[in-house]
Amino acid sequence: MSLPALLLAGCKDDKKQETLQPAFDMTGYARQLVEQNLRALSDSPPAVRIRGVQVYPQAMPRQIAVCGQVDLARGNGGMFTLFVSVVSYEDGSGAKPPGFQVDQTVAETVEAANRVWAKMITYCYENGGPPPPPPPTAASAPQPPATAATEPAATPPAASAATPADSGHAQPPPRRERTATKDPATASPREAPPPPPPPREVPHPPAVTPAREPTPPKVTADTPARAPASGSVVLRQPGNLRAGPSGGGEVIRVVPRDTTLRVFGEAPGGWYQVGDAAPWGWIHSSMVQRQ
């Protein structure tokens, strides 16, 4: 192989190596950049501790979110706080870092903690952040009004279909239609169309009035018993004395155990109307012992 050929092959290999250089790692560079900015916030950068760092490429082109926890060594007992940093960079290529801009928030105060929380749920996940704007769409042509499509097409006169210019031959004059009447005032070349039939009346169904259900009578302490009774009862345990013979009646008082009461009446469901010299209210038979 000749010397010029070897030199040419060597030049080609050098150019191939130059084109195969790895592209700049913006993800790793963004993490290092954020950590440097966090250490710069402290008076003692070597004492700053950073943990739980996650890097998330965003849906917006050329944007990366770095999220984690940091202890800025400010005498707070080694407490870690959350931080979110959004790194935006220019579109570049090659091994050199492009221009960048960092939006960094550390939850050192209550207001900053609220901003960090809002940024975490917006940026700290894969393809997070606000989506890129949609591409512009072409404006649609205005639609014609609906009435233009519904208008009937104009019908040409019947005489234009059989004129001498169209056929090239002389046409006989049109025959006059004969009418059944001799009065020229009532004669008409066309017969009038019959009138449209009158609209059919749709019978309406009769209004149905719903039947009203009878309202049950309200039972109070003054309501007489459905069945008169006599005798007395003794409470086996403390029981509620109600205004009516039902479990939903208003509780008037709580009668103590071993209290003897007079029975004035009974109601369905095992209810007794009891009292002393006069009826007080109603109590259930499960609370008393009949005497």
CSV table of C-alpha atoms in Angstrom, one decimal:
chain,number,residue,atom,x,y,z
A,1,MET,CA,0.0,0.0,0.0
A,2,SER,CA,1.5,3.4,-1.0
A,3,LEU,CA,2.3,6.2,1.5
A,4,PRO,CA,-0.4,8.6,0.3
A,5,ALA,CA,-3.0,6.0,0.7
A,6,LEU,CA,-1.9,5.3,4.3
A,7,LEU,CA,-2.0,9.0,5.1
A,8,LEU,CA,-5.5,9.4,3.7
A,9,ALA,CA,-6.7,6.4,5.7
A,10,GLY,CA,-5.3,7.9,8.9
A,11,CYS,CA,-7.1,11.2,8.3
A,12,LYS,CA,-10.3,9.4,7.8
A,13,ASP,CA,-9.9,7.6,11.1
A,14,ASP,CA,-9.2,10.9,12.9
A,15,LYS,CA,-12.3,12.4,11.6
A,16,LYS,CA,-14.3,9.3,12.5
A,17,GLN,CA,-13.1,9.6,16.1
A,18,GLU,CA,-14.0,13.2,16.3
A,19,THR,CA,-17.6,12.5,15.2
A,20,LEU,CA,-18.0,9.7,17.8
A,21,GLN,CA,-17.4,11.9,20.8
A,22,PRO,CA,-20.1,11.4,23.4
A,23,ALA,CA,-22.7,14.1,23.8
A,24,PHE,CA,-22.8,16.2,27.0
A,25,ASP,CA,-24.6,14.5,29.9
A,26,MET,CA,-27.0,17.3,30.9
A,27,THR,CA,-28.8,15.1,33.5
A,28,GLY,CA,-25.7,14.6,35.6
A,29,TYR,CA,-24.5,18.1,35.1
A,30,ALA,CA,-27.9,19.5,36.3
A,31,ARG,CA,-27.6,17.4,39.5
A,32,GLN,CA,-24.0,18.7,40.2
A,33,LEU,CA,-25.1,22.2,39.5
A,34,VAL,CA,-28.0,22.0,41.9
A,35,GLU,CA,-25.8,20.5,44.7
A,36,GLN,CA,-23.3,23.4,44.2
A,37,ASN,CA,-26.1,26.0,44.6
A,38,LEU,CA,-27.4,24.3,47.7
A,39,ARG,CA,-23.9,24.3,49.4
A,40,ALA,CA,-23.6,28.0,48.5
A,41,LEU,CA,-26.6,28.8,50.6
A,42,SER,CA,-24.8,27.7,53.8
A,43,ASP,CA,-22.0,29.4,55.8
A,44,SER,CA,-20.2,26.1,56.0
A,45,PRO,CA,-20.6,24.3,52.6
A,46,PRO,CA,-18.6,21.2,53.6
A,47,ALA,CA,-21.1,20.5,56.4
A,48,VAL,CA,-24.1,20.5,54.0
A,49,ARG,CA,-25.7,17.1,53.6
A,50,ILE,CA,-27.8,16.1,50.6
A,51,ARG,CA,-29.8,12.9,50.3
A,52,GLY,CA,-32.7,11.3,48.3
A,53,VAL,CA,-31.8,13.2,45.1
A,54,GLN,CA,-33.9,12.3,42.1
A,55,VAL,CA,-33.6,13.7,38.6
A,56,TYR,CA,-36.6,13.9,36.3
A,57,PRO,CA,-36.6,15.0,32.6
A,58,GLN,CA,-39.6,17.2,32.0
A,59,ALA,CA,-42.2,17.2,29.2
A,60,MET,CA,-41.1,20.7,28.3
A,61,PRO,CA,-38.0,20.4,26.0
A,62,ARG,CA,-34.6,21.3,27.6
A,63,GLN,CA,-35.9,21.2,31.2
A,64,ILE,CA,-34.8,18.9,34.1
A,65,ALA,CA,-36.2,18.8,37.7
A,66,VAL,CA,-33.9,17.8,40.6
A,67,CYS,CA,-35.8,16.9,43.8
A,68,GLY,CA,-34.5,15.7,47.2
A,69,GLN,CA,-33.7,16.7,50.8
A,70,VAL,CA,-30.9,18.9,52.2
A,71,ASP,CA,-29.5,19.8,55.6
A,72,LEU,CA,-28.0,23.3,55.3
A,73,ALA,CA,-26.1,23.0,58.6
A,74,ARG,CA,-27.6,26.1,60.1
A,75,GLY,CA,-27.8,24.9,63.7
A,76,ASN,CA,-31.3,23.3,63.4
A,77,GLY,CA,-30.2,19.9,64.9
A,78,GLY,CA,-29.4,18.3,61.6
A,79,MET,CA,-32.9,18.5,60.3
A,80,PHE,CA,-33.4,17.8,56.5
A,81,THR,CA,-35.8,19.9,54.5
A,82,LEU,CA,-37.2,19.3,51.0
A,83,PHE,CA,-36.0,21.1,47.9
A,84,VAL,CA,-37.0,21.3,44.2
A,85,SER,CA,-34.8,22.8,41.5
A,86,VAL,CA,-35.9,23.2,37.9
A,87,VAL,CA,-33.0,23.5,35.5
A,88,SER,CA,-33.7,25.0,32.1
A,89,TYR,CA,-30.9,25.0,29.5
A,90,GLU,CA,-30.3,26.1,25.9
A,91,ASP,CA,-30.3,23.7,22.9
A,92,GLY,CA,-26.7,22.8,22.4
A,93,SER,CA,-24.6,19.8,21.3
A,94,GLY,CA,-21.1,18.6,21.9
A,95,ALA,CA,-19.1,18.0,25.1
A,96,LYS,CA,-19.4,21.6,26.5
A,97,PRO,CA,-22.3,22.5,28.8
A,98,PRO,CA,-24.9,24.8,27.3
A,99,GLY,CA,-26.3,27.9,28.9
A,100,PHE,CA,-28.6,27.2,31.9
A,101,GLN,CA,-31.0,28.8,34.4
A,102,VAL,CA,-31.9,27.3,37.8
A,103,ASP,CA,-35.2,27.9,39.7
A,104,GLN,CA,-34.4,26.6,43.2
A,105,THR,CA,-36.7,26.5,46.2
A,106,VAL,CA,-35.8,25.1,49.7
A,107,ALA,CA,-38.6,24.5,52.3
A,108,GLU,CA,-36.9,26.6,55.1
A,109,THR,CA,-40.1,28.6,55.9
A,110,VAL,CA,-43.8,27.8,55.8
A,111,GLU,CA,-44.3,29.9,52.7
A,112,ALA,CA,-41.3,28.2,51.0
A,113,ALA,CA,-42.6,24.8,52.1
A,114,ASN,CA,-45.9,25.5,50.3
A,115,ARG,CA,-44.1,26.4,47.2
A,116,VAL,CA,-41.9,23.3,47.4
A,117,TRP,CA,-45.0,21.1,47.8
A,118,ALA,CA,-46.7,22.7,44.7
A,119,LYS,CA,-43.5,22.2,42.7
A,120,MET,CA,-43.1,18.5,43.8
A,121,ILE,CA,-46.5,17.5,42.5
A,122,THR,CA,-45.8,19.4,39.3
A,123,TYR,CA,-42.2,18.5,38.4
A,124,CYS,CA,-41.0,15.6,40.5
A,125,TYR,CA,-42.0,12.7,38.2
A,126,GLU,CA,-41.0,11.4,34.8
A,127,ASN,CA,-42.1,13.7,32.0
A,128,GLY,CA,-43.6,16.2,34.6
A,129,GLY,CA,-44.1,19.9,34.4
A,130,PRO,CA,-46.5,21.8,32.2
A,131,PRO,CA,-46.9,20.2,28.7
A,132,PRO,CA,-45.5,22.0,25.7
A,133,PRO,CA,-47.9,24.2,23.8
A,134,PRO,CA,-49.8,22.5,21.0
A,135,PRO,CA,-48.9,23.4,17.4
A,136,PRO,CA,-50.9,26.1,15.8
A,137,THR,CA,-53.9,24.8,13.8
A,138,ALA,CA,-55.2,26.3,10.5
A,139,ALA,CA,-58.3,28.4,10.9
A,140,SER,CA,-61.3,26.6,9.5
A,141,ALA,CA,-63.3,28.2,6.7
A,142,PRO,CA,-66.6,29.8,7.8
A,143,GLN,CA,-69.6,27.7,7.2
A,144,PRO,CA,-72.4,29.1,5.1
A,145,PRO,CA,-75.6,29.9,6.9
A,146,ALA,CA,-78.1,27.1,7.4
A,147,THR,CA,-80.8,28.9,5.5
A,148,ALA,CA,-78.8,29.0,2.2
A,149,ALA,CA,-78.8,25.2,2.1
A,150,THR,CA,-82.5,24.9,2.7
A,151,GLU,CA,-83.7,27.4,0.1
A,152,PRO,CA,-85.3,25.6,-2.9
A,153,ALA,CA,-83.6,26.0,-6.3
A,154,ALA,CA,-85.2,28.4,-8.7
A,155,THR,CA,-87.3,26.5,-11.3
A,156,PRO,CA,-86.9,27.8,-14.8
A,157,PRO,CA,-90.1,28.6,-16.7
A,158,ALA,CA,-91.6,25.8,-18.7
A,159,ALA,CA,-91.5,27.8,-21.9
A,160,SER,CA,-87.6,28.0,-21.9
A,161,ALA,CA,-87.3,24.2,-22.2
A,162,ALA,CA,-89.0,24.2,-25.7
A,163,THR,CA,-87.9,27.5,-27.4
A,164,PRO,CA,-86.9,27.6,-31.1
A,165,ALA,CA,-83.3,28.6,-30.2
A,166,ASP,CA,-82.9,25.3,-28.3
A,167,SER,CA,-84.4,22.9,-30.8
A,168,GLY,CA,-83.6,24.6,-34.1
A,169,HIS,CA,-87.1,24.0,-35.5
A,170,ALA,CA,-90.2,26.2,-35.5
A,171,GLN,CA,-92.6,25.2,-32.7
A,172,PRO,CA,-96.4,25.5,-33.0
A,173,PRO,CA,-98.0,27.9,-30.6
A,174,PRO,CA,-99.2,26.5,-27.3
A,175,ARG,CA,-102.7,25.2,-27.2
A,176,ARG,CA,-105.1,27.1,-25.0
A,177,GLU,CA,-106.7,25.0,-22.4
A,178,ARG,CA,-110.4,24.8,-22.4
A,179,THR,CA,-112.3,25.6,-19.3
A,180,ALA,CA,-115.7,24.3,-18.2
A,181,THR,CA,-117.0,27.8,-17.7
A,182,LYS,CA,-117.6,30.5,-20.3
A,183,ASP,CA,-116.9,33.3,-17.9
A,184,PRO,CA,-113.4,34.6,-18.7
A,185,ALA,CA,-113.1,36.2,-15.3
A,186,THR,CA,-113.3,32.7,-13.6
A,187,ALA,CA,-111.2,30.9,-16.2
A,188,SER,CA,-107.8,29.8,-15.0
A,189,PRO,CA,-104.9,28.2,-17.0
A,190,ARG,CA,-103.9,26.1,-14.0
A,191,GLU,CA,-106.0,24.3,-11.5
A,192,ALA,CA,-105.5,25.6,-7.9
A,193,PRO,CA,-104.0,22.9,-5.6
A,194,PRO,CA,-106.4,21.5,-3.0
A,195,PRO,CA,-106.2,23.1,0.4
A,196,PRO,CA,-104.2,21.1,3.0
A,197,PRO,CA,-106.1,19.0,5.4
A,198,PRO,CA,-106.7,20.5,8.8
A,199,PRO,CA,-104.3,19.4,11.5
A,200,ARG,CA,-105.4,16.5,13.6
A,201,GLU,CA,-106.1,17.2,17.2
A,202,VAL,CA,-104.2,14.9,19.5
A,203,PRO,CA,-106.3,14.1,22.5
A,204,HIS,CA,-104.6,14.8,25.7
A,205,PRO,CA,-104.9,12.2,28.4
A,206,PRO,CA,-107.0,13.2,31.4
A,207,ALA,CA,-105.0,14.6,34.3
A,208,VAL,CA,-104.5,12.0,37.0
A,209,THR,CA,-104.6,13.2,40.5
A,210,PRO,CA,-102.6,11.0,42.9
A,211,ALA,CA,-104.6,9.7,45.7
A,212,ARG,CA,-103.7,11.3,49.0
A,213,GLU,CA,-102.7,8.8,51.7
A,214,PRO,CA,-104.4,9.3,55.0
A,215,THR,CA,-102.2,11.0,57.6
A,216,PRO,CA,-101.9,8.9,60.7
A,217,PRO,CA,-103.1,10.6,63.9
A,218,LYS,CA,-100.5,12.1,66.1
A,219,VAL,CA,-100.2,10.2,69.3
A,220,THR,CA,-99.5,12.3,72.4
A,221,ALA,CA,-99.7,11.8,76.1
A,222,ASP,CA,-103.2,13.1,76.1
A,223,THR,CA,-104.4,10.6,73.5
A,224,PRO,CA,-106.7,8.0,75.2
A,225,ALA,CA,-105.6,4.4,75.2
A,226,ARG,CA,-107.0,2.2,72.4
A,227,ALA,CA,-108.0,-0.4,75.1
A,228,PRO,CA,-108.8,0.5,78.7
A,229,ALA,CA,-106.8,-1.3,81.3
A,230,SER,CA,-106.4,-1.3,85.1
A,231,GLY,CA,-103.9,-2.5,87.6
A,232,SER,CA,-100.3,-1.5,88.2
A,233,VAL,CA,-96.8,-2.2,87.0
A,234,VAL,CA,-93.4,-2.2,88.7
A,235,LEU,CA,-90.3,-1.2,86.7
A,236,ARG,CA,-87.7,-4.0,86.5
A,237,GLN,CA,-85.0,-1.5,85.4
A,238,PRO,CA,-84.8,2.3,84.7
A,239,GLY,CA,-87.1,3.0,81.7
A,240,ASN,CA,-88.0,5.9,79.4
A,241,LEU,CA,-91.5,7.4,79.8
A,242,ARG,CA,-92.5,8.6,76.3
A,243,ALA,CA,-95.1,11.0,75.0
A,244,GLY,CA,-96.7,8.3,72.6
A,245,PRO,CA,-96.9,4.6,72.3
A,246,SER,CA,-93.9,4.1,70.0
A,247,GLY,CA,-90.1,3.9,70.2
A,248,GLY,CA,-89.7,7.2,68.4
A,249,GLY,CA,-91.9,9.1,70.9
A,250,GLU,CA,-90.4,12.0,72.9
A,251,VAL,CA,-88.9,11.0,76.2
A,252,ILE,CA,-90.7,12.8,79.0
A,253,ARG,CA,-88.7,11.4,81.9
A,254,VAL,CA,-86.7,8.4,83.1
A,255,VAL,CA,-88.5,6.4,85.7
A,256,PRO,CA,-86.2,4.7,88.3
A,257,ARG,CA,-86.2,1.0,89.0
A,258,ASP,CA,-88.7,-0.6,91.4
A,259,THR,CA,-91.2,2.3,90.8
A,260,THR,CA,-94.8,1.3,90.9
A,261,LEU,CA,-97.2,3.0,88.5
A,262,ARG,CA,-100.9,2.8,87.8
A,263,VAL,CA,-102.0,1.5,84.3
A,264,PHE,CA,-104.6,3.6,82.5
A,265,GLY,CA,-104.6,2.0,79.1
A,266,GLU,CA,-102.9,-0.2,76.6
A,267,ALA,CA,-101.9,0.2,72.9
A,268,PRO,CA,-100.7,-2.3,70.3
A,269,GLY,CA,-97.1,-3.3,70.5
A,270,GLY,CA,-96.9,-3.9,74.2
A,271,TRP,CA,-97.3,-0.2,75.4
A,272,TYR,CA,-98.9,0.8,78.7
A,273,GLN,CA,-100.2,4.2,79.6
A,274,VAL,CA,-99.1,4.7,83.1
A,275,GLY,CA,-99.1,7.4,85.8
A,276,ASP,CA,-100.0,8.1,89.3
A,277,ALA,CA,-103.3,10.0,89.9
A,278,ALA,CA,-103.4,10.9,86.2
A,279,PRO,CA,-101.7,9.5,83.1
A,280,TRP,CA,-98.0,10.6,82.7
A,281,GLY,CA,-97.1,8.9,79.4
A,282,TRP,CA,-96.3,5.5,77.8
A,283,ILE,CA,-93.8,2.8,78.7
A,284,HIS,CA,-93.1,-0.5,77.0
A,285,SER,CA,-94.0,-3.8,78.7
A,286,SER,CA,-90.4,-5.1,78.4
A,287,MET,CA,-89.4,-2.6,81.1
A,288,VAL,CA,-92.1,-3.5,83.6
A,289,GLN,CA,-93.7,-6.3,85.5
A,290,ARG,CA,-97.5,-6.4,85.5
A,291,GLN,CA,-99.2,-6.8,88.8
